[in-house]
Coordinates of C-alpha atoms and ligand atoms in Angstrom, one line a residue:
M1464 CA 7.9 9.7 -12.2
N1465 CA 4.8 11.4 -13.7
T1466 CA 3.5 14.7 -14.9
F1467 CA 2.6 15.8 -11.4
F1468 CA 6.3 16.1 -10.5
N1469 CA 8.2 18.3 -12.9
Y1470 CA 11.1 20.7 -13.2
K1471 CA 10.2 24.4 -13.8
N1472 CA 13.1 26.7 -14.3
Q1473 CA 15.3 23.8 -13.2
I1474 CA 13.6 23.4 -9.8
L1475 CA 11.6 20.3 -9.0
H1476 CA 7.9 21.1 -8.4
C1477 CA 5.0 19.0 -7.1
E1478 CA 2.2 20.3 -9.3
D1479 CA 2.7 24.1 -9.0
V1480 CA 4.5 24.2 -5.7
N1481 CA 8.3 24.5 -5.5
I1482 CA 9.9 21.7 -3.5
P1483 CA 12.7 23.9 -1.9
K1484 CA 10.0 26.1 -0.5
L1485 CA 8.3 23.1 1.1
A1486 CA 11.6 21.8 2.5
H1487 CA 12.4 25.2 3.9
E1488 CA 9.0 25.6 5.5
F1489 CA 8.6 22.0 6.9
G1490 CA 12.1 20.7 7.1
T1491 CA 13.5 17.3 5.8
P1492 CA 13.0 14.4 5.5
L1493 CA 9.6 15.3 4.1
Y1494 CA 7.0 13.3 2.2
V1495 CA 5.4 15.4 -0.5
Y1496 CA 2.2 14.0 -2.2
S1497 CA 0.3 15.2 -5.2
H1498 CA -3.5 15.3 -4.8
G1499 CA -3.8 15.5 -8.6
A1500 CA -1.8 12.3 -9.0
L1501 CA -3.9 10.5 -6.3
K1502 CA -7.1 11.4 -8.0
N1503 CA -5.7 10.5 -11.4
Q1504 CA -4.6 7.0 -10.3
F1505 CA -8.0 6.3 -8.7
Q1506 CA -9.8 7.5 -11.8
L1507 CA -7.6 5.4 -14.1
F1508 CA -8.5 2.3 -12.2
D1509 CA -12.2 3.2 -11.8
T1510 CA -12.7 4.0 -15.5
A1511 CA -11.0 0.8 -16.6
F1512 CA -13.7 -1.2 -14.9
K1513 CA -16.6 1.1 -15.6
E1514 CA -18.5 -1.6 -17.5
H1515 CA -18.7 -3.9 -14.5
D1516 CA -20.2 -3.0 -11.1
H1517 CA -17.3 -2.6 -8.8
L1518 CA -15.9 -1.1 -5.6
I1519 CA -12.3 0.0 -5.2
C1520 CA -11.2 -0.5 -1.6
F1521 CA -7.9 1.2 -1.2
S1522 CA -5.5 -1.1 0.7
M1523 CA -4.5 1.3 3.3
K1524 CA -1.5 -0.5 4.6
A1525 CA 0.2 1.2 1.6
N1526 CA -0.6 4.6 3.1
S1527 CA -2.8 5.3 6.1
N1528 CA -2.7 9.1 6.2
G1529 CA -6.3 10.4 6.8
S1530 CA -6.1 13.0 4.0
I1531 CA -5.2 10.3 1.5
L1532 CA -7.9 8.0 2.7
K1533 CA -10.4 10.8 2.4
T1534 CA -9.3 11.7 -1.1
F1535 CA -10.3 8.1 -2.2
V1536 CA -13.4 8.0 -0.1
N1537 CA -14.5 11.3 -1.8
L1538 CA -14.0 9.7 -5.2
G1539 CA -16.4 6.8 -4.2
G1540 CA -13.8 4.4 -3.0
G1541 CA -13.9 2.1 0.0
I1542 CA -11.0 0.8 2.2
D1543 CA -9.3 -2.5 2.7
V1544 CA -8.2 -2.8 6.4
V1545 CA -6.2 -5.4 8.1
T1546 CA -6.2 -4.3 11.8
G1547 CA -8.4 -2.6 14.3
G1548 CA -6.0 0.4 14.0
E1549 CA -6.7 0.6 10.3
L1550 CA -10.4 0.3 10.8
F1551 CA -10.3 3.1 13.3
R1552 CA -8.4 5.3 10.9
A1553 CA -10.7 4.4 8.0
L1554 CA -13.8 5.3 10.0
K1555 CA -12.2 8.6 11.2
A1556 CA -11.5 9.5 7.6
G1557 CA -15.2 9.2 6.9
C1558 CA -15.4 5.9 5.1
A1559 CA -18.8 4.4 5.2
P1560 CA -18.6 1.0 7.0
K1561 CA -20.4 -0.6 4.1
R1562 CA -17.4 0.2 2.0
I1563 CA -14.9 -1.5 4.2
V1564 CA -13.5 -5.0 3.8
F1565 CA -11.4 -6.6 6.5
S1566 CA -8.5 -8.8 5.3
G1567 CA -5.7 -10.5 7.2
V1568 CA -4.7 -13.8 8.6
G1569 CA -4.8 -13.0 12.3
K1570 CA -7.9 -10.9 13.3
S1571 CA -8.3 -10.9 17.0
R1572 CA -11.7 -11.3 18.8
E1573 CA -11.5 -7.6 19.8
E1574 CA -10.9 -6.6 16.1
M1575 CA -13.8 -8.8 15.0
K1576 CA -16.1 -7.1 17.6
Q1577 CA -15.0 -3.7 16.5
A1578 CA -15.7 -4.4 12.9
L1579 CA -19.1 -6.1 13.6
N1580 CA -20.2 -3.1 15.7
A1581 CA -19.1 -0.8 12.9
G1582 CA -21.1 -2.9 10.4
I1583 CA -18.5 -3.5 7.7
L1584 CA -19.2 -4.9 4.3
Q1585 CA -17.1 -8.1 4.4
F1586 CA -14.7 -10.1 6.4
N1587 CA -12.2 -12.0 4.3
V1588 CA -11.7 -15.1 6.4
E1589 CA -8.5 -17.0 6.0
S1590 CA -8.8 -20.2 8.1
I1591 CA -11.3 -22.6 9.7
A1592 CA -10.2 -21.5 13.1
E1593 CA -10.9 -17.9 12.2
M1594 CA -14.3 -18.8 10.7
N1595 CA -15.3 -20.5 13.9
T1596 CA -14.1 -17.6 16.1
L1597 CA -15.9 -15.1 13.9
N1598 CA -19.1 -17.1 14.3
E1599 CA -18.7 -17.2 18.1
V1600 CA -18.0 -13.5 18.3
A1601 CA -20.9 -12.6 16.1
K1602 CA -23.1 -14.8 18.2
S1603 CA -22.0 -13.0 21.4
L1604 CA -23.1 -9.7 19.8
D1605 CA -26.2 -11.2 18.3
K1606 CA -25.1 -10.2 14.9
K1607 CA -24.4 -12.0 11.6
A1608 CA -20.9 -11.5 10.2
P1609 CA -20.8 -11.0 6.4
V1610 CA -18.0 -13.3 5.2
A1611 CA -16.0 -14.3 2.1
L1612 CA -13.3 -16.9 2.2
R1613 CA -9.9 -15.8 1.0
V1614 CA -8.8 -18.5 -1.4
N1615 CA -5.2 -19.3 -2.0
P1616 CA -5.2 -20.2 -5.7
D1617 CA -1.6 -21.4 -5.7
V1618 CA -0.5 -19.1 -8.5
D1619 CA 3.0 -17.8 -8.8
P1620 CA 2.8 -14.0 -9.1
Q1621 CA 6.5 -13.7 -10.1
T1622 CA 7.3 -11.0 -7.7
H1623 CA 9.6 -10.6 -4.7
A1624 CA 9.3 -13.6 -2.4
Y1625 CA 8.5 -11.3 0.6
I1626 CA 5.4 -9.9 -1.2
S1627 CA 4.0 -12.9 -3.0
T1628 CA 1.1 -14.3 -1.1
G1629 CA -0.8 -16.6 -3.4
L1630 CA 1.5 -19.7 -3.4
K1631 CA 0.6 -22.9 -1.5
E1632 CA 3.5 -22.5 0.9
S1633 CA 2.5 -18.9 2.0
K1634 CA 0.5 -18.4 5.2
F1635 CA -2.3 -16.7 3.3
G1636 CA -5.8 -18.0 2.4
I1637 CA -7.5 -21.3 2.3
S1638 CA -6.3 -23.9 -0.2
H1639 CA -8.6 -23.9 -3.2
E1640 CA -9.2 -27.6 -3.0
K1641 CA -10.8 -27.2 0.4
T1642 CA -12.8 -24.0 -0.4
A1643 CA -16.1 -25.5 -1.7
A1644 CA -16.4 -27.9 1.3
L1645 CA -15.8 -25.0 3.7
Y1646 CA -18.6 -22.9 2.0
E1647 CA -21.0 -25.8 2.7
Q1648 CA -19.8 -25.8 6.3
M1649 CA -20.3 -22.1 6.6
V1650 CA -23.9 -22.2 5.4
K1651 CA -24.7 -24.1 8.5
M1652 CA -23.1 -21.6 10.8
S1653 CA -25.7 -19.6 12.6
H1654 CA -24.0 -16.2 12.8
L1655 CA -22.2 -16.1 9.5
E1656 CA -23.7 -14.7 6.3
I1657 CA -21.9 -15.7 3.2
V1658 CA -21.5 -12.7 0.9
G1659 CA -18.5 -13.3 -1.3
I1660 CA -15.2 -15.0 -2.2
A1661 CA -11.8 -13.3 -2.2
C1662 CA -8.2 -13.7 -3.3
H1663 CA -5.0 -11.7 -3.4
I1664 CA -1.9 -13.3 -4.9
G1665 CA 0.8 -10.8 -4.3
S1666 CA 2.1 -7.3 -4.8
Q1667 CA 4.0 -5.4 -7.5
L1668 CA 2.9 -7.8 -10.3
T1669 CA 4.1 -6.6 -13.7
T1670 CA 2.1 -9.0 -16.0
V1671 CA -1.6 -9.8 -16.2
E1672 CA -1.2 -13.6 -16.6
P1673 CA -1.0 -14.5 -12.9
F1674 CA -4.1 -12.4 -12.2
V1675 CA -6.0 -14.2 -15.0
E1676 CA -4.8 -17.6 -13.8
A1677 CA -6.0 -16.9 -10.3
L1678 CA -9.3 -15.5 -11.6
R1679 CA -10.0 -18.6 -13.6
K1680 CA -9.4 -20.8 -10.6
I1681 CA -11.7 -18.6 -8.5
L1682 CA -14.5 -18.6 -11.1
S1683 CA -14.5 -22.4 -11.3
L1684 CA -15.0 -22.3 -7.5
V1685 CA -17.8 -19.8 -7.8
E1686 CA -19.5 -22.2 -10.2
V1687 CA -19.2 -25.1 -7.8
I1688 CA -20.3 -23.1 -4.9
T1689 CA -23.3 -21.6 -6.7
K1690 CA -24.4 -25.1 -7.9
K1691 CA -24.6 -26.0 -4.2
G1692 CA -27.2 -23.3 -3.9
I1693 CA -25.0 -20.8 -2.1
K1694 CA -25.5 -17.3 -3.3
L1695 CA -22.5 -14.9 -3.5
K1696 CA -22.7 -11.2 -4.1
Y1697 CA -19.0 -10.1 -4.2
L1698 CA -15.9 -11.3 -6.0
D1699 CA -12.9 -9.7 -4.3
L1700 CA -9.8 -9.9 -6.5
G1701 CA -7.4 -8.2 -4.1
G1702 CA -4.7 -5.8 -5.1
G1703 CA -1.3 -6.3 -6.6
L1704 CA -1.1 -4.2 -9.7
G1705 CA 2.5 -3.1 -10.1
I1706 CA 4.0 0.3 -10.8
T1707 CA 7.2 1.6 -12.5
Y1708 CA 9.9 2.2 -10.0
H1709 CA 12.8 1.8 -12.5
N1710 CA 12.3 0.1 -15.8
E1711 CA 9.4 -2.2 -15.0
K1712 CA 6.6 -2.1 -17.5
P1713 CA 3.4 -3.1 -15.6
P1714 CA 0.1 -3.4 -17.4
H1715 CA -1.9 -0.2 -17.7
P1716 CA -5.2 -0.5 -15.7
Q1717 CA -7.0 -0.7 -19.1
Q1718 CA -5.0 -3.8 -20.0
Y1719 CA -5.4 -5.3 -16.6
A1720 CA -9.2 -4.6 -16.7
Q1721 CA -9.5 -6.0 -20.2
A1722 CA -7.8 -9.2 -19.3
L1723 CA -10.0 -9.7 -16.2
L1724 CA -13.3 -8.5 -17.8
G1725 CA -12.7 -10.9 -20.7
E1726 CA -13.1 -13.7 -18.1
L1727 CA -16.0 -12.1 -16.4
K1728 CA -18.6 -11.9 -19.2
H1729 CA -21.0 -14.3 -17.6
C1730 CA -20.3 -13.2 -14.0
D1731 CA -22.8 -10.8 -12.4
L1732 CA -21.0 -10.6 -9.0
K1733 CA -20.0 -7.1 -7.9
L1734 CA -16.2 -6.8 -8.1
I1735 CA -14.1 -5.6 -5.2
F1736 CA -10.5 -4.6 -5.7
E1737 CA -7.9 -3.8 -3.0
P1738 CA -5.2 -1.8 -4.8
G1739 CA -2.6 -0.2 -2.6
R1740 CA 0.6 0.5 -4.4
F1741 CA -1.0 1.4 -7.8
L1742 CA -3.1 4.2 -6.2
V1743 CA -0.4 5.9 -4.2
G1744 CA 3.1 4.6 -5.1
N1745 CA 4.0 7.2 -7.8
T1746 CA 2.1 10.0 -6.1
A1747 CA 4.8 11.1 -3.7
I1748 CA 8.5 11.8 -3.3
L1749 CA 10.6 11.8 -0.1
V1750 CA 12.7 14.9 0.1
S1751 CA 15.9 14.8 1.9
Q1752 CA 19.0 16.9 2.5
V1753 CA 22.5 15.8 1.7
L1754 CA 24.6 15.9 4.8
Y1755 CA 28.1 14.7 3.7
N1756 CA 30.0 13.1 0.9
K1757 CA 32.5 10.5 2.0
E1758 CA 35.1 8.6 0.0
R1759 CA 36.6 5.4 1.4
D1760 CA 38.7 2.7 -0.3
S1761 CA 37.6 3.9 -3.7
K1762 CA 33.9 3.7 -2.6
S1763 CA 31.7 6.8 -2.4
F1764 CA 29.0 7.4 0.1
V1765 CA 26.4 10.1 0.0
I1766 CA 25.1 10.6 3.6
V1767 CA 21.6 12.1 3.7
D1768 CA 19.2 13.1 6.5
A1769 CA 16.6 10.5 5.4
A1770 CA 17.2 6.9 6.4
S1771 CA 15.8 3.4 6.3
N1772 CA 13.5 4.2 9.2
D1773 CA 11.8 6.8 6.9
L1774 CA 11.8 4.6 3.7
M1775 CA 12.5 1.0 4.6
R1776 CA 11.9 -0.6 1.2
P1777 CA 15.5 -0.5 -0.1
A1778 CA 16.9 -2.0 3.1
L1779 CA 14.2 -4.6 3.3
Y1780 CA 13.6 -5.7 -0.2
D1781 CA 16.6 -4.2 -2.1
A1782 CA 13.9 -2.1 -3.7
Y1783 CA 14.8 0.6 -6.2
H1784 CA 13.7 4.2 -5.7
G1785 CA 14.8 6.7 -8.4
I1786 CA 17.0 9.6 -7.1
V1787 CA 16.8 13.1 -8.5
P1788 CA 18.3 16.4 -7.5
V1789 CA 15.7 19.0 -6.5
K1790 CA 17.7 21.6 -8.5
T1791 CA 18.9 20.3 -11.8
N1792 CA 22.2 21.7 -12.8
E1793 CA 22.9 20.7 -16.3
G1794 CA 26.4 19.4 -16.9
R1795 CA 26.9 18.1 -13.4
K1796 CA 29.3 15.2 -13.2
E1797 CA 28.1 11.8 -12.0
I1798 CA 29.4 9.4 -9.5
K1799 CA 28.6 5.9 -8.5
A1800 CA 27.8 5.9 -4.8
D1801 CA 25.8 4.3 -2.0
V1802 CA 23.2 6.7 -0.7
V1803 CA 22.9 6.1 3.0
G1804 CA 21.2 7.4 6.1
P1805 CA 22.6 8.2 9.5
I1806 CA 21.3 5.0 11.2
C1807 CA 23.9 2.8 12.8
E1808 CA 23.3 -0.3 10.6
T1809 CA 25.2 -1.4 7.5
G1810 CA 21.8 -2.2 6.1
D1811 CA 20.8 1.5 6.3
F1812 CA 20.9 2.4 2.7
L1813 CA 18.5 4.1 0.2
A1814 CA 20.5 3.1 -2.9
K1815 CA 23.5 0.9 -3.5
D1816 CA 26.1 1.4 -6.2
R1817 CA 23.9 3.9 -7.9
V1818 CA 25.1 6.3 -10.6
I1819 CA 23.8 9.7 -9.5
P1820 CA 24.7 13.3 -10.1
I1821 CA 27.2 14.7 -7.7
F1822 CA 25.4 16.5 -4.8
E1823 CA 27.0 19.1 -2.6
S1824 CA 26.4 19.1 1.2
G1825 CA 23.2 20.9 2.0
E1826 CA 21.5 20.2 -1.3
L1827 CA 18.1 18.6 -1.6
M1828 CA 17.7 15.1 -3.0
A1829 CA 14.3 13.5 -3.8
F1830 CA 13.5 9.8 -3.7
N1831 CA 10.8 8.9 -6.2
S1832 CA 7.8 6.5 -6.0
A1833 CA 7.7 6.9 -2.2
G1834 CA 3.9 7.0 -1.7
A1835 CA 3.3 3.3 -1.1
Y1836 CA 4.8 1.5 1.9
G1837 CA 6.9 4.5 2.5
F1838 CA 5.6 6.5 5.5
S1839 CA 3.3 3.6 6.5
M1840 CA 6.4 1.4 7.1
S1841 CA 8.4 4.0 8.8
S1842 CA 9.6 3.7 12.4
T1843 CA 11.4 5.7 15.0
Y1844 CA 14.4 3.5 15.1
N1845 CA 17.5 5.2 16.5
S1846 CA 14.9 7.6 18.1
R1847 CA 14.5 9.4 14.9
P1848 CA 11.1 11.3 15.0
K1849 CA 8.9 10.4 12.0
A1850 CA 9.0 12.6 9.0
A1851 CA 6.3 15.2 8.1
E1852 CA 3.9 14.8 5.2
V1853 CA 2.6 17.5 2.9
L1854 CA -0.2 17.3 0.3
V1855 CA -0.1 19.6 -2.7
S1856 CA -3.0 20.5 -4.9
G1857 CA -2.3 23.0 -7.8
N1858 CA -0.7 25.9 -6.1
Q1859 CA -2.0 25.1 -2.6
Y1860 CA -0.4 22.9 0.0
A1861 CA -1.1 21.7 3.5
L1862 CA 0.7 19.8 6.2
I1863 CA -1.2 16.5 6.5
R1864 CA 1.0 15.1 9.3
E1865 CA 3.3 17.1 11.5
R1866 CA 6.9 16.0 12.0
E1867 CA 7.1 14.1 15.2
K1868 CA 8.6 15.9 18.1
M1869 CA 11.1 14.7 20.6
E1870 CA 8.4 14.4 23.2
D1871 CA 6.5 12.0 20.9
L1872 CA 9.4 9.6 21.2
I1873 CA 8.7 9.0 24.8
R1874 CA 4.9 9.4 24.8
G1875 CA 3.4 6.6 26.9
E1876 CA 6.7 5.6 28.5
K1877 CA 6.8 5.3 32.3
I1878 CA 9.8 4.8 34.6
P1879 CA 8.8 2.8 37.7
D1880 CA 10.1 3.6 41.2
F1881 CA 12.4 0.6 41.3
V1882 CA 14.5 1.9 38.5
Ligands
LLP1141 N1 -4.9 -7.0 -0.3 C1 -4.2 -7.8 0.5 C2 -4.9 -8.8 1.2 C3 -2.8 -7.5 0.7 O1 -2.2 -8.3 1.5 C4 -2.2 -6.5 0.0 C5 -0.8 -6.2 0.2 C6 -3.0 -5.7 -0.8 C7 -4.3 -5.9 -1.0 C8 -2.4 -4.5 -1.6 O2 -1.4 -4.9 -2.5 P1 -0.8 -3.8 -3.5 O3 -2.0 -3.4 -4.4 O4 -0.3 -2.7 -2.8 O5 0.2 -4.6 -4.2 N2 5.6 -3.7 1.9 C9 5.6 -4.3 0.6 C10 4.3 -4.7 0.1 C11 3.5 -5.6 0.9 C12 2.2 -5.9 0.4 C13 1.3 -6.6 1.4 N3 0.0 -6.9 1.0 C14 6.4 -3.4 -0.3 O6 6.8 -2.3 0.2 O7 6.6 -3.7 -1.5

């Protein structure tokens, strides 16, 4: 996956810490993150854009753990939030409000109030109705809401349909034909302050072309809007840079930056980025224990103690996560198997028809590239308490989220007298 996860004496390590030791201490399923990898990803992105004023707002839907947020905040990053819950967590992690952007198609009045009271940098507004509501809410608080319109540039990001957002038919953003007129309308709104323009076309993009195509469309809008005498400060280009899960070859941040900066020579707007997956995807593994091997009708199943409630991406998107043994045994035979969890659903799989080394019951298995949309999309389906998360730095490690307890499963539940 990367140099932060390596075998030493045939045992998988995260940085200098041995994975079986962590599994023994904290149990499985267990998310293990590398602090070095997190810093490295942030710095790669940051350095790539060093010649243009910019702010990297980590898209925390990819991973909302406070220690991870704080790692990026300490490196000078901001945070892209999409709910009041995310805003709460971002502030708790010490992110300055002026480094927070609020995206999302369905911000409630309550969430708008919360963000206005916090004093965030920018609301990325996605519809006329939202624009009007934000104006009203800001008025009720006697504040001005800093806004950017999220433009839907109608560009095909050539990624999985569920995670492509910049096409005309998707629910996201305002169609680019209508954008300039809406900016004129916004100028007249008493409690909105226009600060920027935004777009995000999709996730896990593996070529630069769709980003460039979207940027060109946005820049031509910036020109039209500026000519109308409307001053913008920020150009928010969203997230979406892909990573290698299997054999994808996404652009290096340098290539991505070069392609974008080539278009931005005459643009003095501050750039905002909202990368999620790139910053965290390949910084973690999910460690699991093999429960049983099962053969049926010439098909093999490896049943493990992690399941689709812990890592939902394979079940939901047919996503590929590499599988490696925690102890390499050279010369192990291989089998083709489905790697499945204990959940009572046919769709509960972590890999399908995958050629993997043969694992014995009780052995540890690691799923790669689990840092983005792994824990953050996990649930307690089948009343499975959520996994624990550990962060490693050199030879140090710390539990950054406890494994949920049985009591957590029923927290908040009440049984009324008539039952
Ligand atoms: N900004 C906005 C407005 C977004 O909607 C997203 C992701 C991002 C930034 C971050 O995109 P990234 O850099 O991570 O590609 N659950 C799916 C991914 C959903 C992405 C949703 N929006 C998955 O597991 O692949």
